[in-house]
mmCIF file of C-alpha atoms in Angstrom:
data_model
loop_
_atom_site.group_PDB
_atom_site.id
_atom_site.type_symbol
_atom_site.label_atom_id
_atom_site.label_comp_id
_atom_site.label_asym_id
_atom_site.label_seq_id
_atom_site.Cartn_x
_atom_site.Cartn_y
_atom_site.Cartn_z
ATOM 1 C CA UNK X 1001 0.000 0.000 0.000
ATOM 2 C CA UNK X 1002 1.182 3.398 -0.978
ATOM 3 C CA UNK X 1003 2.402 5.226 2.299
ATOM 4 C CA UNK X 1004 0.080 8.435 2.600
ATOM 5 C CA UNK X 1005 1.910 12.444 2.820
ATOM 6 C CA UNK X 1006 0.671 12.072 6.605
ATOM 7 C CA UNK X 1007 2.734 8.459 7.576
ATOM 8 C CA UNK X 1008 5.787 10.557 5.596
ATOM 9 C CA UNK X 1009 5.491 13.725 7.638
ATOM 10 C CA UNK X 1010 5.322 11.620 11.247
ATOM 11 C CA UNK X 1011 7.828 8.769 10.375
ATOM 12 C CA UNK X 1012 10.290 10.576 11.453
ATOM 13 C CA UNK X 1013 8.493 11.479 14.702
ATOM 14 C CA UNK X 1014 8.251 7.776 15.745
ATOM 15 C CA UNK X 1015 11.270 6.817 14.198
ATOM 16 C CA UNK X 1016 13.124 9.076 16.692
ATOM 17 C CA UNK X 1017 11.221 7.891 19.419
ATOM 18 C CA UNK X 1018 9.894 11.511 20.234
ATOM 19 C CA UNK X 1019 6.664 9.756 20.989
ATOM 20 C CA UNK X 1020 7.006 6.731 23.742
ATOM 21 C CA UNK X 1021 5.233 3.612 21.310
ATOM 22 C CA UNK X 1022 4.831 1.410 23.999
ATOM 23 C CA UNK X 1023 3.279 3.981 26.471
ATOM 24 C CA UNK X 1024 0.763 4.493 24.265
ATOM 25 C CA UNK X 1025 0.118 0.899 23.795
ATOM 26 C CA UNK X 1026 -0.126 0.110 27.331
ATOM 27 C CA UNK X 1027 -2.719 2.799 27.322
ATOM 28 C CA UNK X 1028 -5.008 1.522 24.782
ATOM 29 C CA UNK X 1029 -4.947 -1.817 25.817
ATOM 30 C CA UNK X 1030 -5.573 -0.929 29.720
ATOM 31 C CA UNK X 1031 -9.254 -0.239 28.610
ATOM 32 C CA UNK X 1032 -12.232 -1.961 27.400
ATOM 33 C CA UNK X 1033 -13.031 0.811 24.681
ATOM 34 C CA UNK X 1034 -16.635 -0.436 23.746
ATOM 35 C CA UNK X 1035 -17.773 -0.637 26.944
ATOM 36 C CA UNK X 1036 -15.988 3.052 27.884
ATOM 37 C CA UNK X 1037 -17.719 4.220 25.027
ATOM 38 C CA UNK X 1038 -20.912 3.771 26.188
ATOM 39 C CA UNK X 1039 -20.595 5.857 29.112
ATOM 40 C CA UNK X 1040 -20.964 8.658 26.192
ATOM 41 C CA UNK X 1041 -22.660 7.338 23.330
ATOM 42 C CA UNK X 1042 -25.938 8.751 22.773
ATOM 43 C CA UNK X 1043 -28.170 5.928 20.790
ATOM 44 C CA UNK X 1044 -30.165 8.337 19.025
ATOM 45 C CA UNK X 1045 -27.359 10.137 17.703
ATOM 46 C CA UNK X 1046 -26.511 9.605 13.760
ATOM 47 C CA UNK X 1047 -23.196 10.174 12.530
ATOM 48 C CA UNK X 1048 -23.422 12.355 9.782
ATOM 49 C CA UNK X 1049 -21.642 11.592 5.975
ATOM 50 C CA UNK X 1050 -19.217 13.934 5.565
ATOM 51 C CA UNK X 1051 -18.050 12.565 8.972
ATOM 52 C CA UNK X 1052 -17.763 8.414 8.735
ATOM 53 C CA UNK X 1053 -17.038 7.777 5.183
ATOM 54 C CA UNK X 1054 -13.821 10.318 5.530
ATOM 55 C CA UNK X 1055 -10.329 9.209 6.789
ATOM 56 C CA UNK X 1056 -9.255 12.198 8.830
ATOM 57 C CA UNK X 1057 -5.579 13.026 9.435
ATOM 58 C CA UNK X 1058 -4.735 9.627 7.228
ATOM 59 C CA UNK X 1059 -6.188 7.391 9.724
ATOM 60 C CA UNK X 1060 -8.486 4.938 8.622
ATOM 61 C CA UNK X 1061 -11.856 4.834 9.960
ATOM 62 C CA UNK X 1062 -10.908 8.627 10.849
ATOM 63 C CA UNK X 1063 -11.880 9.502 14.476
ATOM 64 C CA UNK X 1064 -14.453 6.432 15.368
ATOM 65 C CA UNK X 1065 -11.416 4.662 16.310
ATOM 66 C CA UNK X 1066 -9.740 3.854 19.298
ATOM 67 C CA UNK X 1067 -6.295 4.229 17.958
ATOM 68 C CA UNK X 1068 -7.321 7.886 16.725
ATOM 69 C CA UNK X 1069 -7.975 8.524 19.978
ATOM 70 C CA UNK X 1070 -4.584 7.273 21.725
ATOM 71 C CA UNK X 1071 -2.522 9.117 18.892
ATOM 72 C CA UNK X 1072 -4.001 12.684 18.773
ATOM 73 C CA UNK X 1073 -2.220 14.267 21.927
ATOM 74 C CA UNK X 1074 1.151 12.891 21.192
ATOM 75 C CA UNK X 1075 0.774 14.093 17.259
ATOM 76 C CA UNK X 1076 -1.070 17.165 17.893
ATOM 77 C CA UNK X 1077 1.560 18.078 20.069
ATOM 78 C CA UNK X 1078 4.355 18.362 16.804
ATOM 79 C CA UNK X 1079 2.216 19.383 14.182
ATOM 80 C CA UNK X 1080 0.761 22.823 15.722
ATOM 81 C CA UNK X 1081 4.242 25.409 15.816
ATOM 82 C CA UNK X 1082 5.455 26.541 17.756
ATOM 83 C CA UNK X 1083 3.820 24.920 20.557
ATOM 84 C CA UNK X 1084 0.196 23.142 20.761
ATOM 85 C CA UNK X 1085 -0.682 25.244 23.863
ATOM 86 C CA UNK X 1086 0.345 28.739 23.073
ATOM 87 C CA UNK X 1087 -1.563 27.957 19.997
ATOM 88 C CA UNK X 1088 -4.963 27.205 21.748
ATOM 89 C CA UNK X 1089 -3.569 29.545 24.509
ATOM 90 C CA UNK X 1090 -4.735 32.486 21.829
ATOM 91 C CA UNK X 1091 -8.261 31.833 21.459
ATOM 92 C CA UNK X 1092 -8.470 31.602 25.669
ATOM 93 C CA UNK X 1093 -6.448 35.104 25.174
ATOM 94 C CA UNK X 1094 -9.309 36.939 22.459
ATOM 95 C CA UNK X 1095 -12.354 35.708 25.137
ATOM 96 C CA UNK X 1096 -13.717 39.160 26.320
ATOM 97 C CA UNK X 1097 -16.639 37.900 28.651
ATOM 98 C CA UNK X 1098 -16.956 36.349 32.018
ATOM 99 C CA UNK X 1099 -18.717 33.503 31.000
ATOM 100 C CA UNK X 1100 -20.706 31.658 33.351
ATOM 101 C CA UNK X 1101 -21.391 28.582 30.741
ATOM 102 C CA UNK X 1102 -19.340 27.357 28.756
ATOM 103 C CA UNK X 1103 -19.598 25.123 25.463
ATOM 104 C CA UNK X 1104 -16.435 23.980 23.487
ATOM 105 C CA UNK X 1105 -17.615 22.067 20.069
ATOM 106 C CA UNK X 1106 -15.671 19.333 18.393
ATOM 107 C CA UNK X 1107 -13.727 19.122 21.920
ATOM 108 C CA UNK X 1108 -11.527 15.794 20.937
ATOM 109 C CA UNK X 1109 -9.643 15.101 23.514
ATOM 110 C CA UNK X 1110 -10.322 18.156 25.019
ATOM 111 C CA UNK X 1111 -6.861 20.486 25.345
ATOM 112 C CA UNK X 1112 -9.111 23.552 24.864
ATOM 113 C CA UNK X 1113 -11.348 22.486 26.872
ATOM 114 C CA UNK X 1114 -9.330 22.231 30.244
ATOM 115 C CA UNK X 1115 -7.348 25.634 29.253
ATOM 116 C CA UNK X 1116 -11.166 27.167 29.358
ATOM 117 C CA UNK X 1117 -11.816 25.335 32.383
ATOM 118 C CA UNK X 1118 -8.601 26.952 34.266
ATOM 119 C CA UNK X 1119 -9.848 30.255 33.283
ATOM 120 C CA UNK X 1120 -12.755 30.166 34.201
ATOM 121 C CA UNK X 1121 -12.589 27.955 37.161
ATOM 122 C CA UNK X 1122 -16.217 28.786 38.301
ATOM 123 C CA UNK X 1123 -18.045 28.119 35.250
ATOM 124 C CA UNK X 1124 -19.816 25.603 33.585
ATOM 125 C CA UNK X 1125 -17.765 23.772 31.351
ATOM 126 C CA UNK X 1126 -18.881 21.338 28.675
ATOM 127 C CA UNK X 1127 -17.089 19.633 25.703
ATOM 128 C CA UNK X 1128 -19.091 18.071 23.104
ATOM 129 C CA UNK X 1129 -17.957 15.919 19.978
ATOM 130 C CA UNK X 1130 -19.129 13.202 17.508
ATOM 131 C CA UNK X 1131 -16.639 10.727 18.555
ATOM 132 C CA UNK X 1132 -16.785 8.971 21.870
ATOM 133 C CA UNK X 1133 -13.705 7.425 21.932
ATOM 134 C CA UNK X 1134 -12.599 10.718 21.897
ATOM 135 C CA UNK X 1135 -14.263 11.535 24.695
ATOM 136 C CA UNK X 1136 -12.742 8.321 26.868
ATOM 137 C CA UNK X 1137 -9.137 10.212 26.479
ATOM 138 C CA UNK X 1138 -10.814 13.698 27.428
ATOM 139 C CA UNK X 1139 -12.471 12.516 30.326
ATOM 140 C CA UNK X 1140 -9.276 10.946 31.718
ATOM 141 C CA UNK X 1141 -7.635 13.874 31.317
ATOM 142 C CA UNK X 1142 -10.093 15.989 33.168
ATOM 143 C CA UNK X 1143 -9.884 14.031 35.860
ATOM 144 C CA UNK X 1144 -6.015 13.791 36.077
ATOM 145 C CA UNK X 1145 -6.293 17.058 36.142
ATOM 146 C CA UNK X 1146 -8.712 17.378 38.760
ATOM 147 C CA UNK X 1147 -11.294 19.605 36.744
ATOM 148 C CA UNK X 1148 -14.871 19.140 36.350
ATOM 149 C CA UNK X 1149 -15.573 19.672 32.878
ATOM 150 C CA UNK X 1150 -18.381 17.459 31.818
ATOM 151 C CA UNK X 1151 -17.782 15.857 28.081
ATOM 152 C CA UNK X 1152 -21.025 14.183 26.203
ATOM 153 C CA UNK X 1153 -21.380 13.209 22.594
ATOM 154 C CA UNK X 1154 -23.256 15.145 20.094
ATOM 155 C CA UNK X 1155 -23.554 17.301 17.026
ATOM 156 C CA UNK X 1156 -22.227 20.675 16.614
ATOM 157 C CA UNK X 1157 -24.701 21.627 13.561
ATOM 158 C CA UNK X 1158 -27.703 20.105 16.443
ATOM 159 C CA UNK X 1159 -26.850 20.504 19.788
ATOM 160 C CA UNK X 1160 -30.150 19.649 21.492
ATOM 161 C CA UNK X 1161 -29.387 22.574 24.075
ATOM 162 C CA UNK X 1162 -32.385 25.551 24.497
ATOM 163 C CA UNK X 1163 -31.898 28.581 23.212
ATOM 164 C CA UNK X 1164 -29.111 31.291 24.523
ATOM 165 C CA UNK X 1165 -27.970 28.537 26.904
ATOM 166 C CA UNK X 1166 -24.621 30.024 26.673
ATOM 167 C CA UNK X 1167 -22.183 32.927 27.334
ATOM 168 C CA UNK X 1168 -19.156 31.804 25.154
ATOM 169 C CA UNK X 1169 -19.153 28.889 22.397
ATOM 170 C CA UNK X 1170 -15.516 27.857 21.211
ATOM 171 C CA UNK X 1171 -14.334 25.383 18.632
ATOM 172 C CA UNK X 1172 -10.587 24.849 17.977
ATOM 173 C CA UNK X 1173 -9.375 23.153 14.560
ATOM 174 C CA UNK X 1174 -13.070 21.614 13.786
ATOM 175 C CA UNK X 1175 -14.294 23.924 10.718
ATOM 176 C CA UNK X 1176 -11.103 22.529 8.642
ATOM 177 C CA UNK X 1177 -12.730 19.058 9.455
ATOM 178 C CA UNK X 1178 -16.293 19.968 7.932
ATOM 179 C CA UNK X 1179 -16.988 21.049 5.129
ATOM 180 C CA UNK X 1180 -17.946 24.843 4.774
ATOM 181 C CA UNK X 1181 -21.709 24.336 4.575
ATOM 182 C CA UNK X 1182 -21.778 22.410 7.802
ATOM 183 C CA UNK X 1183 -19.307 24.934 9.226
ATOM 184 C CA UNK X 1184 -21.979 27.475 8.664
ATOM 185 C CA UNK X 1185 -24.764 25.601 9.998
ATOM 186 C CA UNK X 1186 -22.591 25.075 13.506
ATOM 187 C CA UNK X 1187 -22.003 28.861 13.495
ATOM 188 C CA UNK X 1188 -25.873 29.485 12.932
ATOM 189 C CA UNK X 1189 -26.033 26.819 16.007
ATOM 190 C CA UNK X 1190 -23.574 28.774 18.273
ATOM 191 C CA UNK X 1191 -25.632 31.927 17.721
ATOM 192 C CA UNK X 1192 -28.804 30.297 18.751
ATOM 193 C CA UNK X 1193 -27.140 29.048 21.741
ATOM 194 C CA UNK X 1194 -25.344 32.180 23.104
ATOM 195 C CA UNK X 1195 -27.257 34.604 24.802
ATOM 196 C CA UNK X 1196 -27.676 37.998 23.941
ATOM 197 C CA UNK X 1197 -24.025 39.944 24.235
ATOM 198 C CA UNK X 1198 -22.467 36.108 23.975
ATOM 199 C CA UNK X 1199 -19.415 35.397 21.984
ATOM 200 C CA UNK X 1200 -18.123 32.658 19.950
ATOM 201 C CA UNK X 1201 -14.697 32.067 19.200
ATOM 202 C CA UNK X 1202 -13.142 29.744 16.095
ATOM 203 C CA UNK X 1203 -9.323 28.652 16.214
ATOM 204 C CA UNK X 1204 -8.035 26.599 12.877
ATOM 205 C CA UNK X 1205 -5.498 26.812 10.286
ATOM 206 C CA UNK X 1206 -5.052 30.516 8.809
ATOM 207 C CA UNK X 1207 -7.404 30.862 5.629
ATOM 208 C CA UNK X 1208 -4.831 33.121 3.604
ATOM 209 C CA UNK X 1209 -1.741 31.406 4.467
ATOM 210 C CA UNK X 1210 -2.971 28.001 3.547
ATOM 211 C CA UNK X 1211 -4.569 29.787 0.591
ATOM 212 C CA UNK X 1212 -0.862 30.769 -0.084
ATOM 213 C CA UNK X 1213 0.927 27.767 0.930
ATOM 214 C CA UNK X 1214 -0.623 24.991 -1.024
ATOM 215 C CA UNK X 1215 1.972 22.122 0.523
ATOM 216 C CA UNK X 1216 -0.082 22.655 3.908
ATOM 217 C CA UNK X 1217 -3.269 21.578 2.579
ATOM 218 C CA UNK X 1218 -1.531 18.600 1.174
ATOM 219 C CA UNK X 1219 0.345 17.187 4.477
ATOM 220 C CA UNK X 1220 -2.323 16.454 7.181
ATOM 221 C CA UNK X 1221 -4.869 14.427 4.291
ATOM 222 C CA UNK X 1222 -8.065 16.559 5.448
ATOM 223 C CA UNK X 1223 -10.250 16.113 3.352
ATOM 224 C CA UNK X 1224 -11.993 19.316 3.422
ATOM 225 C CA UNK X 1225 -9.325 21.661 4.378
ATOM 226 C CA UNK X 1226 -9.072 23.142 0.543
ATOM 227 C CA UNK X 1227 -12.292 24.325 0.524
ATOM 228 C CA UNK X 1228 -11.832 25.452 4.415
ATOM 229 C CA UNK X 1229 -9.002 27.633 3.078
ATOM 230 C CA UNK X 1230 -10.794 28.964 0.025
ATOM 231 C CA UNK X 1231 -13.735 30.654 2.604
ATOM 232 C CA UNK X 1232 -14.117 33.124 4.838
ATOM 233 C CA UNK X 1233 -15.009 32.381 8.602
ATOM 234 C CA UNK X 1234 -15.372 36.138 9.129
ATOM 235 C CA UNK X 1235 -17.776 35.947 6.557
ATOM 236 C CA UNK X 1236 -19.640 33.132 7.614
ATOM 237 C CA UNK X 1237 -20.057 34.593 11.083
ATOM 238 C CA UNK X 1238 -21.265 37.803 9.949
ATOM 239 C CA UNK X 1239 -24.345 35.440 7.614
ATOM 240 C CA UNK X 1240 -24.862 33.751 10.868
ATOM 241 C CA UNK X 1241 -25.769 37.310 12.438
ATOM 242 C CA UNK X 1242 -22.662 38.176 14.375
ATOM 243 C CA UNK X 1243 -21.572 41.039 14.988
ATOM 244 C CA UNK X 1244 -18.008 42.741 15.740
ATOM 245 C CA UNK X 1245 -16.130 40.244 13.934
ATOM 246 C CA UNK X 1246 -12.880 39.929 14.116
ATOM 247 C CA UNK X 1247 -9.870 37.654 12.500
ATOM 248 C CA UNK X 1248 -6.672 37.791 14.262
ATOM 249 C CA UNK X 1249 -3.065 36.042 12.134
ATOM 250 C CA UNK X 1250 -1.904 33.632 14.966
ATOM 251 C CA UNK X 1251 1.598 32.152 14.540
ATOM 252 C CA UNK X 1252 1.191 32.830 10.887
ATOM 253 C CA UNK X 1253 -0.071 29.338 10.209
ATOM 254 C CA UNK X 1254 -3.822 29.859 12.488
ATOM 255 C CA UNK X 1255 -6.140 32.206 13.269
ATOM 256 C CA UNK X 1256 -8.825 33.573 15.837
ATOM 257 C CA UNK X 1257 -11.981 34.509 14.709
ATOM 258 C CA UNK X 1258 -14.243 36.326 17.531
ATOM 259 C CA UNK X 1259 -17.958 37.271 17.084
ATOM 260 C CA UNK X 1260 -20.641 38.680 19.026
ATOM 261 C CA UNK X 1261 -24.096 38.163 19.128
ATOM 262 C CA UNK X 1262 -25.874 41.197 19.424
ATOM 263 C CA UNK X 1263 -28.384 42.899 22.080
ATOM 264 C CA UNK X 1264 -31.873 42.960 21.588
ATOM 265 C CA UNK X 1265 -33.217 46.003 19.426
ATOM 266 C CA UNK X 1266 -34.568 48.288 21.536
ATOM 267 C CA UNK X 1267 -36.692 50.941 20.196
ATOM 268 C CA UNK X 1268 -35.620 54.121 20.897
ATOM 269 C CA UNK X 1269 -38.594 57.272 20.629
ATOM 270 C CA UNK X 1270 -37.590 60.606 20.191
ATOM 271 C CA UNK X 1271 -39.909 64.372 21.388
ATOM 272 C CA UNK X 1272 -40.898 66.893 19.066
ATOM 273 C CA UNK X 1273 -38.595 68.964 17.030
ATOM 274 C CA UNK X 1274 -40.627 71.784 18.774
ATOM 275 C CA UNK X 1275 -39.594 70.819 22.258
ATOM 276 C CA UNK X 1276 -36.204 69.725 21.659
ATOM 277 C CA UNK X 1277 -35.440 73.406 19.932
ATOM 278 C CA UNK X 1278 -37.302 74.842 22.481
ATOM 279 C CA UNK X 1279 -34.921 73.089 25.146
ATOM 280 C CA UNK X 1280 -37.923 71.504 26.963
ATOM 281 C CA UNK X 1281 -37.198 67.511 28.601
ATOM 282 C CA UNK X 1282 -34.836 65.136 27.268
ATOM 283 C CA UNK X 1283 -33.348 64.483 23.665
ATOM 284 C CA UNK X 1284 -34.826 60.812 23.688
ATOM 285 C CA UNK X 1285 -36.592 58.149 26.528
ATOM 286 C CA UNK X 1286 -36.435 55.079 26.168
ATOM 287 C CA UNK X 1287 -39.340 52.245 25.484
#
């Protein structure tokens, strides 16, 4: 079989033992994955196409695999310069709110999800993603960690939360996973989910550089991140009906996008031209 871009790119990686084989190993086979699994599985829950019938990162069966699981960390770790947590590190930086819940889609294995959690030690954290084995690994790292964050299985594009359920919605290196008409439909879902004044915050790969740098879209074997890279997440936000949007470069190779979803309209009535001229009362009341 022909060795994929991916296998090239990390041979070297294993080869110089930078990642501990057998440690990983031992991990996987301490655990009865199934039956882990269905501490999270939701049996209602359909996997959607664009998701199972893709090989993500080169792996096959993509992330509906135990061995995708194991691997991510200890991959993720080289493959996000200069350094996988100053990299998520900036979207925890851009967060403006105090936010008292907190919902982080396409978690993984969760590494964004316990930074938010340290931040924002009081709040509500939960991490959601398609893939329950992915899930197993977050959950164990949560409580290594000692953090409450509470991880369950769903879809970002139908969350199953109420409305504005949410102060701040985050999603780190998912919308280069999906492609960009199921990107949009999660951003439509973050803005019914935040609460008025909420914000939502998208790490992933920079749009212009990989627009620029073609060898990047080639290495990781996404299978959507070309058409990722020829969009627009401001843009998408702002169709969702955010507002204040804003795309921040990050280590030249990712990028921050922050949105806002707007206060309520309140109507605003304004006096007579007659009394205003004439100084009389107040330029405008509320109501």
């Amino acid at each position: 079989m022909q060795e994929t871009i991916f296998e090239r790119f990390l041979a070297p990686i294993f080869n110089n033992f930078l990642i501990d084989r057998q440690a990983l190993l031992n991990y996987q086979q301490s655990k009865d994955w199934e039956k882990e699994c269905d501490r999270f599985r939701q049996p209602n829950l359909e996997y959607p196409a664009y998701y199972q019938s893709q090989n993500f990162h080169g792996i096959k069966g993509g992330y509906l695999t135990s061995s995708a699981a194991v691997t991510y960390d200890p991959i993720t770790q080289y493959v996000l310069p200069p350094n996988e947590e100053w990299v998520r590190q900036g979207l925890i930086d851009r967060i403006r709110c105090h936010p008292r819940r907190i919902l982080d889609l396409g978690c993984g294995t969760g590494s964004t999800t316990l930074l938010l959690k340290k931040a924002f030690p009081e709040a509500e954290v939960i991490g959601m993603d398609l893939s329950p084995y992915m899930l197993v690994v977050a959950d164990d790292r949560a409580q290594k960690a000692g953090l409450k964050i509470a991880y369950q299985q769903g879809n970002a594009e139908q969350t199953n939360f109420p409305d504005a359920r949410f102060d701040l919605v985050t999603a780190s290196l998912l919308f280069h996973e999906t492609p960009p008409l199921v990107s949009c439909a999660i951003l439509q879902e973050c803005f019914r989910l935040l609460k008025p004044g909420g914000e939502v915050l998208i790490l992933d790969g920079n749009q212009e550089t990989l627009r620029q740098t073609e060898w990047l879209t080639q290495i990781f074997e996404e299978p959507y991140i070309k058409d990722f890279a020829a969009g627009s997440v401001d843009a998408w936000m702002g169709r969702a009906g955010f507002q204040d949007v804003q795309t921040d470069s990050h280590w030249w190779v990712n990028q921050v996008t922050r949105g806002v979803k707007p206060l309520p309209y309140q109507k605003v009535s304004f006096e007579s031209a007659e009394s205003v001229l004439e100084g009389k009362g107040a330029w405008a009341t509320g109501s």
